[in-house]
Amino acid sequence: NMAAISHIIKKTPPEYEIVVAIGYMGDQVRDYCLAAHPERSFKFVEVESFNPDRTGPATSLYACKHLLQRPFYFCACDVYFEGDLEPCSSDWLGLSRTVLSELYATVDLGSDGKVKKIKDKSEKGYEYAWTGLMSVFSHEKFWRSFRPSQKEIPDVLKDSNVSFGSRFYTWYDIGTLDNYIKARKIIERDSDTFVIPKINGEFFYR
């Protein structure tokens, strides 16, 4: 009963500015954020030449580079995780244990909890999936190794000179129908936003 992006917004420190990369149906995303969260500060970045076949999350992140010349969090739009975010003070990837390494980017961790290797959607992947959440404190180093041609975030992380640590979260990938249904059963009882369904399948949020 609450938009996924609202869950993400509510978990970020209230003083943080929120940068939203928009493409498909971007006007609806902008209008929703401004209407549902008038107390927050937003910057919207339109991703040029948005095309699912040629662009991806890394494309969108790079389009926001000029607004992210400071420590920042990155969170994919189809993620739900439990717990709130503290102020960004170190470099880490949000992880969760998985047995479906062929579906996610997975990481191999050293004994110190640092990320050693990353494989993207491989049957020979690792034990922990990247949840789509990361903290980038060493932003200057991060952007120096970022190539504009990269489409997927795991490719950026493989090339990055940043030494990422790890944080573990209870996480749901709500980008698939099955996981969306599971996550909704858990979080709907805690919602304070009412949804009025319309006959044509659209929703009003208030």
Protein backbone atom coordinates (compact mmCIF):
# COMPACT_ATOMS: atom_id res chain seq x y z
CA ASN A 1 0.00 0.00 0.00
CA MET A 2 2.92 2.35 -0.51
CA ALA A 3 5.06 2.94 -3.56
CA ALA A 4 8.42 1.19 -3.48
CA ILE A 5 10.26 4.47 -3.93
CA SER A 6 8.55 5.83 -0.81
CA HIS A 7 9.98 3.00 1.26
CA ILE A 8 13.45 3.88 0.00
CA ILE A 9 12.94 7.61 0.63
CA LYS A 10 11.74 7.04 4.18
CA LYS A 11 14.84 5.00 5.01
CA THR A 12 17.30 7.74 4.04
CA PRO A 13 18.49 10.40 6.52
CA PRO A 14 15.91 13.22 6.41
CA GLU A 15 18.54 15.89 5.73
CA TYR A 16 19.81 14.12 2.58
CA GLU A 17 18.97 15.43 -0.86
CA ILE A 18 17.54 12.70 -3.08
CA VAL A 19 18.69 12.43 -6.69
CA VAL A 20 16.31 10.51 -8.96
CA ALA A 21 17.31 9.42 -12.45
CA ILE A 22 14.24 9.27 -14.64
CA GLY A 23 13.51 7.84 -18.07
CA TYR A 24 10.42 5.81 -18.92
CA MET A 25 7.32 7.48 -17.43
CA GLY A 26 9.69 9.91 -15.72
CA ASP A 27 7.06 12.64 -15.35
CA GLN A 28 4.92 10.32 -13.25
CA VAL A 29 7.89 9.50 -11.01
CA ARG A 30 8.67 13.21 -10.58
CA ASP A 31 5.07 14.14 -9.85
CA TYR A 32 4.68 11.32 -7.35
CA CYS A 33 7.85 12.17 -5.42
CA LEU A 34 6.96 15.85 -5.15
CA ALA A 35 3.36 15.14 -4.14
CA ALA A 36 4.01 12.31 -1.71
CA HIS A 37 7.14 13.74 -0.06
CA PRO A 38 6.90 17.55 -0.01
CA GLU A 39 9.19 17.60 3.03
CA ARG A 40 12.15 16.19 1.08
CA SER A 41 14.60 17.87 -1.30
CA PHE A 42 14.75 16.28 -4.77
CA LYS A 43 16.88 16.65 -7.88
CA PHE A 44 15.60 14.91 -11.02
CA VAL A 45 17.95 13.93 -13.83
CA GLU A 46 16.56 12.91 -17.21
CA VAL A 47 18.62 10.13 -18.75
CA GLU A 48 19.27 11.01 -22.38
CA SER A 49 18.55 8.44 -25.08
CA PHE A 50 16.91 6.14 -22.57
CA ASN A 51 16.69 2.69 -24.18
CA PRO A 52 16.41 -0.61 -22.25
CA ASP A 53 18.55 -2.34 -24.86
CA ARG A 54 21.44 0.12 -24.64
CA THR A 55 21.20 1.70 -21.22
CA GLY A 56 20.96 0.45 -17.67
CA PRO A 57 21.39 1.41 -14.02
CA ALA A 58 25.03 2.40 -14.58
CA THR A 59 23.95 4.73 -17.39
CA SER A 60 21.47 6.38 -15.05
CA LEU A 61 24.00 6.69 -12.25
CA TYR A 62 26.58 8.27 -14.54
CA ALA A 63 24.00 10.81 -15.70
CA CYS A 64 23.77 11.96 -12.07
CA LYS A 65 27.54 12.31 -11.65
CA HIS A 66 27.50 16.12 -11.52
CA LEU A 67 25.19 16.00 -8.49
CA LEU A 68 27.12 13.26 -6.70
CA GLN A 69 30.47 14.91 -6.12
CA ARG A 70 30.24 14.02 -2.45
CA PRO A 71 29.60 10.83 -0.46
CA PHE A 72 26.33 9.22 -1.51
CA TYR A 73 24.12 6.16 -1.36
CA PHE A 74 22.97 4.34 -4.47
CA CYS A 75 19.79 2.29 -4.35
CA ALA A 76 18.06 0.53 -7.24
CA CYS A 77 14.38 1.30 -7.67
CA ASP A 78 13.16 -2.31 -7.29
CA VAL A 79 14.62 -2.96 -3.86
CA TYR A 80 13.02 -3.33 -0.44
CA PHE A 81 15.29 -3.79 2.57
CA GLU A 82 14.67 -3.75 6.29
CA GLY A 83 16.29 -1.12 8.47
CA ASP A 84 17.23 2.51 7.95
CA LEU A 85 20.37 4.11 6.53
CA GLU A 86 22.83 5.95 8.72
CA PRO A 87 24.79 8.92 7.32
CA CYS A 88 27.20 7.77 4.61
CA SER A 89 30.63 7.38 6.23
CA SER A 90 32.34 4.43 4.49
CA ASP A 91 32.36 2.34 1.32
CA TRP A 92 30.25 -0.80 1.38
CA LEU A 93 27.85 -2.99 -0.59
CA GLY A 94 24.54 -4.14 0.86
CA LEU A 95 24.48 -7.95 0.74
CA SER A 96 22.10 -10.81 1.43
CA ARG A 97 22.64 -14.56 1.35
CA THR A 98 21.31 -16.29 -1.79
CA VAL A 99 21.14 -19.71 -3.45
CA LEU A 100 20.19 -18.15 -6.80
CA SER A 101 23.51 -16.77 -7.97
CA GLU A 102 22.38 -17.06 -11.59
CA LEU A 103 19.81 -14.31 -10.95
CA TYR A 104 21.97 -11.73 -9.17
CA ALA A 105 25.37 -10.17 -8.96
CA THR A 106 27.18 -12.06 -6.20
CA VAL A 107 30.33 -11.30 -4.28
CA ASP A 108 33.18 -13.21 -2.69
CA LEU A 109 34.23 -11.80 0.67
CA GLY A 110 37.60 -11.88 2.36
CA SER A 111 38.03 -12.73 6.04
CA ASP A 112 38.00 -8.99 6.75
CA GLY A 113 34.55 -8.58 5.18
CA LYS A 114 35.94 -6.76 2.15
CA VAL A 115 34.63 -7.53 -1.33
CA LYS A 116 37.23 -9.55 -3.27
CA LYS A 117 35.43 -10.61 -6.45
CA ILE A 118 32.12 -10.00 -8.19
CA LYS A 119 30.28 -12.22 -10.66
CA ASP A 120 27.11 -11.09 -12.41
CA LYS A 121 24.33 -13.66 -12.85
CA SER A 122 26.52 -16.71 -12.90
CA GLU A 123 25.66 -20.28 -11.88
CA LYS A 124 29.19 -20.37 -10.48
CA GLY A 125 28.59 -17.29 -8.40
CA TYR A 126 29.12 -16.71 -4.71
CA GLU A 127 27.15 -16.98 -1.50
CA TYR A 128 26.11 -13.35 -1.12
CA ALA A 129 23.99 -11.35 -3.53
CA TRP A 130 24.39 -7.63 -3.99
CA THR A 131 21.03 -6.13 -3.05
CA GLY A 132 21.20 -3.04 -5.26
CA LEU A 133 22.24 -0.86 -2.33
CA MET A 134 25.70 0.63 -1.87
CA SER A 135 27.45 3.36 0.06
CA VAL A 136 30.08 5.36 -1.82
CA PHE A 137 32.16 7.44 0.58
CA SER A 138 35.30 7.57 -1.62
CA HIS A 139 33.37 9.30 -4.38
CA GLU A 140 36.35 10.85 -6.17
CA LYS A 141 38.08 7.48 -6.54
CA PHE A 142 34.78 5.87 -7.57
CA TRP A 143 34.15 8.30 -10.42
CA ARG A 144 37.72 8.10 -11.71
CA SER A 145 37.29 4.40 -12.54
CA PHE A 146 33.74 4.76 -13.91
CA ARG A 147 33.46 4.45 -17.71
CA PRO A 148 30.43 6.17 -19.35
CA SER A 149 29.94 3.18 -21.70
CA GLN A 150 29.19 0.82 -18.82
CA LYS A 151 25.56 -0.30 -18.61
CA GLU A 152 25.41 -2.41 -15.46
CA ILE A 153 26.54 -1.50 -11.95
CA PRO A 154 28.35 -4.85 -11.36
CA ASP A 155 30.64 -3.99 -14.30
CA VAL A 156 31.41 -0.67 -12.63
CA LEU A 157 32.16 -2.40 -9.34
CA LYS A 158 34.51 -4.89 -11.00
CA ASP A 159 36.59 -2.04 -12.41
CA SER A 160 36.38 0.19 -9.36
CA ASN A 161 39.45 1.19 -7.40
CA VAL A 162 37.33 1.55 -4.28
CA SER A 163 37.74 -1.12 -1.61
CA PHE A 164 34.17 -1.95 -0.63
CA GLY A 165 33.23 -3.44 2.70
CA SER A 166 29.97 -5.25 3.36
CA ARG A 167 26.70 -4.72 5.20
CA PHE A 168 24.04 -7.39 5.50
CA TYR A 169 20.34 -6.73 5.07
CA THR A 170 17.07 -8.59 4.97
CA TRP A 171 16.26 -7.87 1.35
CA TYR A 172 13.56 -8.47 -1.22
CA ASP A 173 14.03 -8.07 -4.95
CA ILE A 174 10.61 -6.68 -5.82
CA GLY A 175 11.50 -6.54 -9.50
CA THR A 176 9.98 -10.01 -9.95
CA LEU A 177 6.32 -10.84 -9.37
CA ASP A 178 6.92 -13.69 -6.93
CA ASN A 179 9.27 -11.65 -4.75
CA TYR A 180 6.97 -8.62 -4.93
CA ILE A 181 4.06 -10.69 -3.59
CA LYS A 182 6.21 -12.07 -0.75
CA ALA A 183 7.52 -8.65 0.21
CA ARG A 184 4.09 -7.07 0.13
CA LYS A 185 2.72 -9.57 2.64
CA ILE A 186 5.44 -8.53 5.07
CA ILE A 187 5.36 -4.75 4.69
CA GLU A 188 1.72 -3.95 3.99
CA ARG A 189 0.72 -4.20 7.65
CA ASP A 190 3.18 -1.40 8.50
CA SER A 191 2.01 1.04 5.82
CA ASP A 192 0.60 4.44 6.76
CA THR A 193 -0.32 5.33 3.16
CA PHE A 194 -3.77 4.54 1.80
CA VAL A 195 -4.25 3.36 -1.76
CA ILE A 196 -7.49 3.68 -3.68
CA PRO A 197 -7.57 1.32 -6.69
CA LYS A 198 -9.35 2.47 -9.84
CA ILE A 199 -11.24 0.24 -12.23
CA ASN A 200 -8.63 0.66 -14.95
CA GLY A 201 -5.86 -0.68 -12.72
CA GLU A 202 -4.21 2.63 -11.86
CA PHE A 203 -3.70 3.82 -8.31
CA PHE A 204 -4.05 7.07 -6.45
CA TYR A 205 -1.71 7.64 -3.51
CA ARG A 206 -2.59 10.01 -0.69
